[in-house]
């Protein structure tokens, strides 16, 4: 394989990554993949001496990096708003996202008045819903719904959301997860896995 062929393949790879990034639902993933693609394509442009294209890619890289830094900074600004099961905004949120919720949490049906329900926000933007019910005589909290909008799905949001349950008086949190990404997220924030069941001792660090 010649150097020229390698350069051409790198150009195709950079272009493909940029296109793939446009398909991402997560803003962070979009920026990260787009940045990687732009770096590769910038290198390709320099190799073929297409300097205007290289300059454009360098500008895109700068924009992506600045946007990522702002996103990461903003994502630390989380809030949790307790809600009642009959709250109008909650019902609207569940209805608007019902298809994704069903795919993410197929066991979920509805919430009841006794559930602990939190609306998690990033700044002033709704990011997701966490709802749990008491089981085992109040010694355990079983999560009925752990749903974060695709644009906000990361360990920081999940960790913050579950920290809201730490003062409930229960000894552990139990979650059933079916999606691989959800399972990975729960393991990252300290849950112990047994099949599709995940358990976190609230006395531990959430």
GROMACS .gro file of N, CA, C and O in nm, residues 50-99:
model
  200
   50UNK      N    1  -0.433   2.128   0.034
   50UNK     CA    2  -0.559   2.201   0.018
   50UNK      C    3  -0.574   2.288   0.141
   50UNK      O    4  -0.650   2.257   0.234
   51UNK      N    5  -0.502   2.398   0.143
   51UNK     CA    6  -0.494   2.481   0.263
   51UNK      C    7  -0.625   2.547   0.304
   51UNK      O    8  -0.653   2.558   0.423
   52UNK      N    9  -0.708   2.592   0.208
   52UNK     CA   10  -0.838   2.649   0.251
   52UNK      C   11  -0.923   2.547   0.327
   52UNK      O   12  -0.987   2.580   0.427
   53UNK      N   13  -0.923   2.420   0.279
   53UNK     CA   14  -0.998   2.315   0.348
   53UNK      C   15  -0.939   2.288   0.487
   53UNK      O   16  -1.011   2.268   0.585
   54UNK      N   17  -0.806   2.289   0.495
   54UNK     CA   18  -0.739   2.266   0.624
   54UNK      C   19  -0.774   2.376   0.723
   54UNK      O   20  -0.798   2.349   0.842
   55UNK      N   21  -0.778   2.501   0.676
   55UNK     CA   22  -0.814   2.614   0.763
   55UNK      C   23  -0.958   2.599   0.813
   55UNK      O   24  -0.987   2.622   0.931
   56UNK      N   25  -1.048   2.558   0.721
   56UNK     CA   26  -1.188   2.540   0.760
   56UNK      C   27  -1.200   2.431   0.867
   56UNK      O   28  -1.271   2.448   0.966
   57UNK      N   29  -1.127   2.319   0.848
   57UNK     CA   30  -1.132   2.211   0.945
   57UNK      C   31  -1.073   2.254   1.080
   57UNK      O   32  -1.123   2.215   1.186
   58UNK      N   33  -0.968   2.334   1.075
   58UNK     CA   34  -0.908   2.385   1.199
   58UNK      C   35  -1.008   2.472   1.275
   58UNK      O   36  -1.016   2.467   1.399
   59UNK      N   37  -1.085   2.551   1.201
   59UNK     CA   38  -1.189   2.634   1.264
   59UNK      C   39  -1.297   2.547   1.327
   59UNK      O   40  -1.343   2.574   1.439
   60UNK      N   41  -1.337   2.440   1.257
   60UNK     CA   42  -1.438   2.349   1.310
   60UNK      C   43  -1.388   2.279   1.437
   60UNK      O   44  -1.463   2.261   1.533
   61UNK      N   45  -1.260   2.241   1.437
   61UNK     CA   46  -1.200   2.178   1.555
   61UNK      C   47  -1.207   2.273   1.674
   61UNK      O   48  -1.244   2.235   1.785
   62UNK      N   49  -1.171   2.399   1.651
   62UNK     CA   50  -1.174   2.500   1.757
   62UNK      C   51  -1.315   2.519   1.811
   62UNK      O   52  -1.337   2.524   1.933
   63UNK      N   53  -1.412   2.528   1.719
   63UNK     CA   54  -1.552   2.546   1.760
   63UNK      C   55  -1.599   2.427   1.843
   63UNK      O   56  -1.665   2.444   1.946
   64UNK      N   57  -1.564   2.306   1.798
   64UNK     CA   58  -1.606   2.185   1.870
   64UNK      C   59  -1.545   2.179   2.010
   64UNK      O   60  -1.613   2.144   2.107
   65UNK      N   61  -1.417   2.211   2.020
   65UNK     CA   62  -1.350   2.205   2.151
   65UNK      C   63  -1.410   2.306   2.247
   65UNK      O   64  -1.438   2.275   2.364
   66UNK      N   65  -1.433   2.429   2.199
   66UNK     CA   66  -1.493   2.533   2.283
   66UNK      C   67  -1.633   2.491   2.326
   66UNK      O   68  -1.672   2.506   2.443
   67UNK      N   69  -1.711   2.435   2.233
   67UNK     CA   70  -1.847   2.391   2.264
   67UNK      C   71  -1.847   2.277   2.366
   67UNK      O   72  -1.931   2.274   2.457
   68UNK      N   73  -1.752   2.184   2.352
   68UNK     CA   74  -1.741   2.074   2.447
   68UNK      C   75  -1.709   2.124   2.587
   68UNK      O   76  -1.766   2.077   2.686
   69UNK      N   77  -1.618   2.220   2.595
   69UNK     CA   78  -1.582   2.276   2.726
   69UNK      C   79  -1.702   2.344   2.790
   69UNK      O   80  -1.726   2.331   2.910
   70UNK      N   81  -1.780   2.415   2.710
   70UNK     CA   82  -1.900   2.481   2.763
   70UNK      C   83  -2.004   2.379   2.806
   70UNK      O   84  -2.070   2.395   2.911
   71UNK      N   85  -2.021   2.273   2.726
   71UNK     CA   86  -2.118   2.170   2.760
   71UNK      C   87  -2.082   2.101   2.890
   71UNK      O   88  -2.166   2.077   2.976
   72UNK      N   89  -1.955   2.066   2.905
   72UNK     CA   90  -1.910   1.997   3.026
   72UNK      C   91  -1.926   2.086   3.149
   72UNK      O   92  -1.961   2.039   3.257
   73UNK      N   93  -1.902   2.215   3.130
   73UNK     CA   94  -1.918   2.308   3.241
   73UNK      C   95  -2.065   2.321   3.279
   73UNK      O   96  -2.101   2.318   3.396
   74UNK      N   97  -2.151   2.332   3.178
   74UNK     CA   98  -2.295   2.348   3.203
   74UNK      C   99  -2.354   2.225   3.267
   74UNK      O  100  -2.444   2.232   3.349
   75UNK      N  101  -2.302   2.106   3.235
   75UNK     CA  102  -2.359   1.983   3.284
   75UNK      C  103  -2.335   1.962   3.433
   75UNK      O  104  -2.389   1.871   3.492
   76UNK      N  105  -2.250   2.043   3.493
   76UNK     CA  106  -2.232   2.034   3.637
   76UNK      C  107  -2.343   2.107   3.712
   76UNK      O  108  -2.358   2.092   3.831
   77UNK      N  109  -2.420   2.188   3.639
   77UNK     CA  110  -2.522   2.272   3.698
   77UNK      C  111  -2.655   2.196   3.698
   77UNK      O  112  -2.748   2.229   3.625
   78UNK      N  113  -2.663   2.090   3.781
   78UNK     CA  114  -2.781   2.007   3.784
   78UNK      C  115  -2.873   2.046   3.899
   78UNK      O  116  -2.829   2.091   4.005
   79UNK      N  117  -3.002   2.021   3.878
   79UNK     CA  118  -3.102   2.042   3.980
   79UNK      C  119  -3.200   1.926   3.978
   79UNK      O  120  -3.218   1.861   3.874
   80UNK      N  121  -3.262   1.899   4.091
   80UNK     CA  122  -3.364   1.795   4.100
   80UNK      C  123  -3.489   1.857   4.159
   80UNK      O  124  -3.486   1.914   4.268
   81UNK      N  125  -3.598   1.846   4.087
   81UNK     CA  126  -3.725   1.904   4.129
   81UNK      C  127  -3.822   1.791   4.164
   81UNK      O  128  -3.858   1.712   4.076
   82UNK      N  129  -3.862   1.780   4.292
   82UNK     CA  130  -3.961   1.677   4.329
   82UNK      C  131  -4.094   1.703   4.259
   82UNK      O  132  -4.140   1.817   4.251
   83UNK      N  133  -4.154   1.596   4.208
   83UNK     CA  134  -4.281   1.608   4.138
   83UNK      C  135  -4.383   1.510   4.194
   83UNK      O  136  -4.349   1.407   4.252
   84UNK      N  137  -4.509   1.544   4.176
   84UNK     CA  138  -4.619   1.454   4.208
   84UNK      C  139  -4.656   1.376   4.081
   84UNK      O  140  -4.638   1.426   3.970
   85UNK      N  141  -4.707   1.256   4.099
   85UNK     CA  142  -4.740   1.172   3.983
   85UNK      C  143  -4.844   1.235   3.891
   85UNK      O  144  -4.852   1.199   3.773
   86UNK      N  145  -4.921   1.329   3.942
   86UNK     CA  146  -5.024   1.394   3.860
   86UNK      C  147  -4.978   1.526   3.799
   86UNK      O  148  -5.057   1.594   3.734
   87UNK      N  149  -4.851   1.562   3.821
   87UNK     CA  150  -4.800   1.690   3.771
   87UNK      C  151  -4.819   1.700   3.619
   87UNK      O  152  -4.787   1.606   3.544
   88UNK      N  153  -4.869   1.813   3.575
   88UNK     CA  154  -4.898   1.832   3.433
   88UNK      C  155  -4.775   1.823   3.345
   88UNK      O  156  -4.779   1.761   3.237
   89UNK      N  157  -4.665   1.886   3.388
   89UNK     CA  158  -4.544   1.881   3.307
   89UNK      C  159  -4.493   1.738   3.298
   89UNK      O  160  -4.447   1.694   3.192
   90UNK      N  161  -4.498   1.664   3.411
   90UNK     CA  162  -4.453   1.525   3.411
   90UNK      C  163  -4.533   1.442   3.311
   90UNK      O  164  -4.475   1.365   3.233
   91UNK      N  165  -4.664   1.457   3.313
   91UNK     CA  166  -4.748   1.380   3.220
   91UNK      C  167  -4.714   1.414   3.076
   91UNK      O  168  -4.708   1.326   2.989
   92UNK      N  169  -4.690   1.543   3.050
   92UNK     CA  170  -4.654   1.586   2.914
   92UNK      C  171  -4.519   1.528   2.873
   92UNK      O  172  -4.502   1.479   2.761
   93UNK      N  173  -4.422   1.530   2.965
   93UNK     CA  174  -4.287   1.478   2.938
   93UNK      C  175  -4.295   1.329   2.906
   93UNK      O  176  -4.232   1.281   2.810
   94UNK      N  177  -4.371   1.254   2.985
   94UNK     CA  178  -4.383   1.110   2.962
   94UNK      C  179  -4.450   1.079   2.829
   94UNK      O  180  -4.411   0.987   2.758
   95UNK      N  181  -4.552   1.158   2.796
   95UNK     CA  182  -4.623   1.136   2.671
   95UNK      C  183  -4.535   1.169   2.549
   95UNK      O  184  -4.533   1.093   2.451
   96UNK      N  185  -4.462   1.281   2.558
   96UNK     CA  186  -4.378   1.323   2.445
   96UNK      C  187  -4.263   1.225   2.420
   96UNK      O  188  -4.217   1.211   2.307
   97UNK      N  189  -4.218   1.157   2.524
   97UNK     CA  190  -4.103   1.068   2.511
   97UNK      C  191  -4.138   0.920   2.530
   97UNK      O  192  -4.051   0.838   2.555
   98UNK      N  193  -4.266   0.887   2.515
   98UNK     CA  194  -4.312   0.752   2.549
   98UNK      C  195  -4.245   0.643   2.466
   98UNK      O  196  -4.216   0.534   2.518
   99UNK      N  197  -4.218   0.668   2.339
   99UNK     CA  198  -4.157   0.564   2.254
   99UNK      C  199  -4.014   0.534   2.299
   99UNK      O  200  -3.974   0.418   2.309
   0.00000   0.00000   0.00000
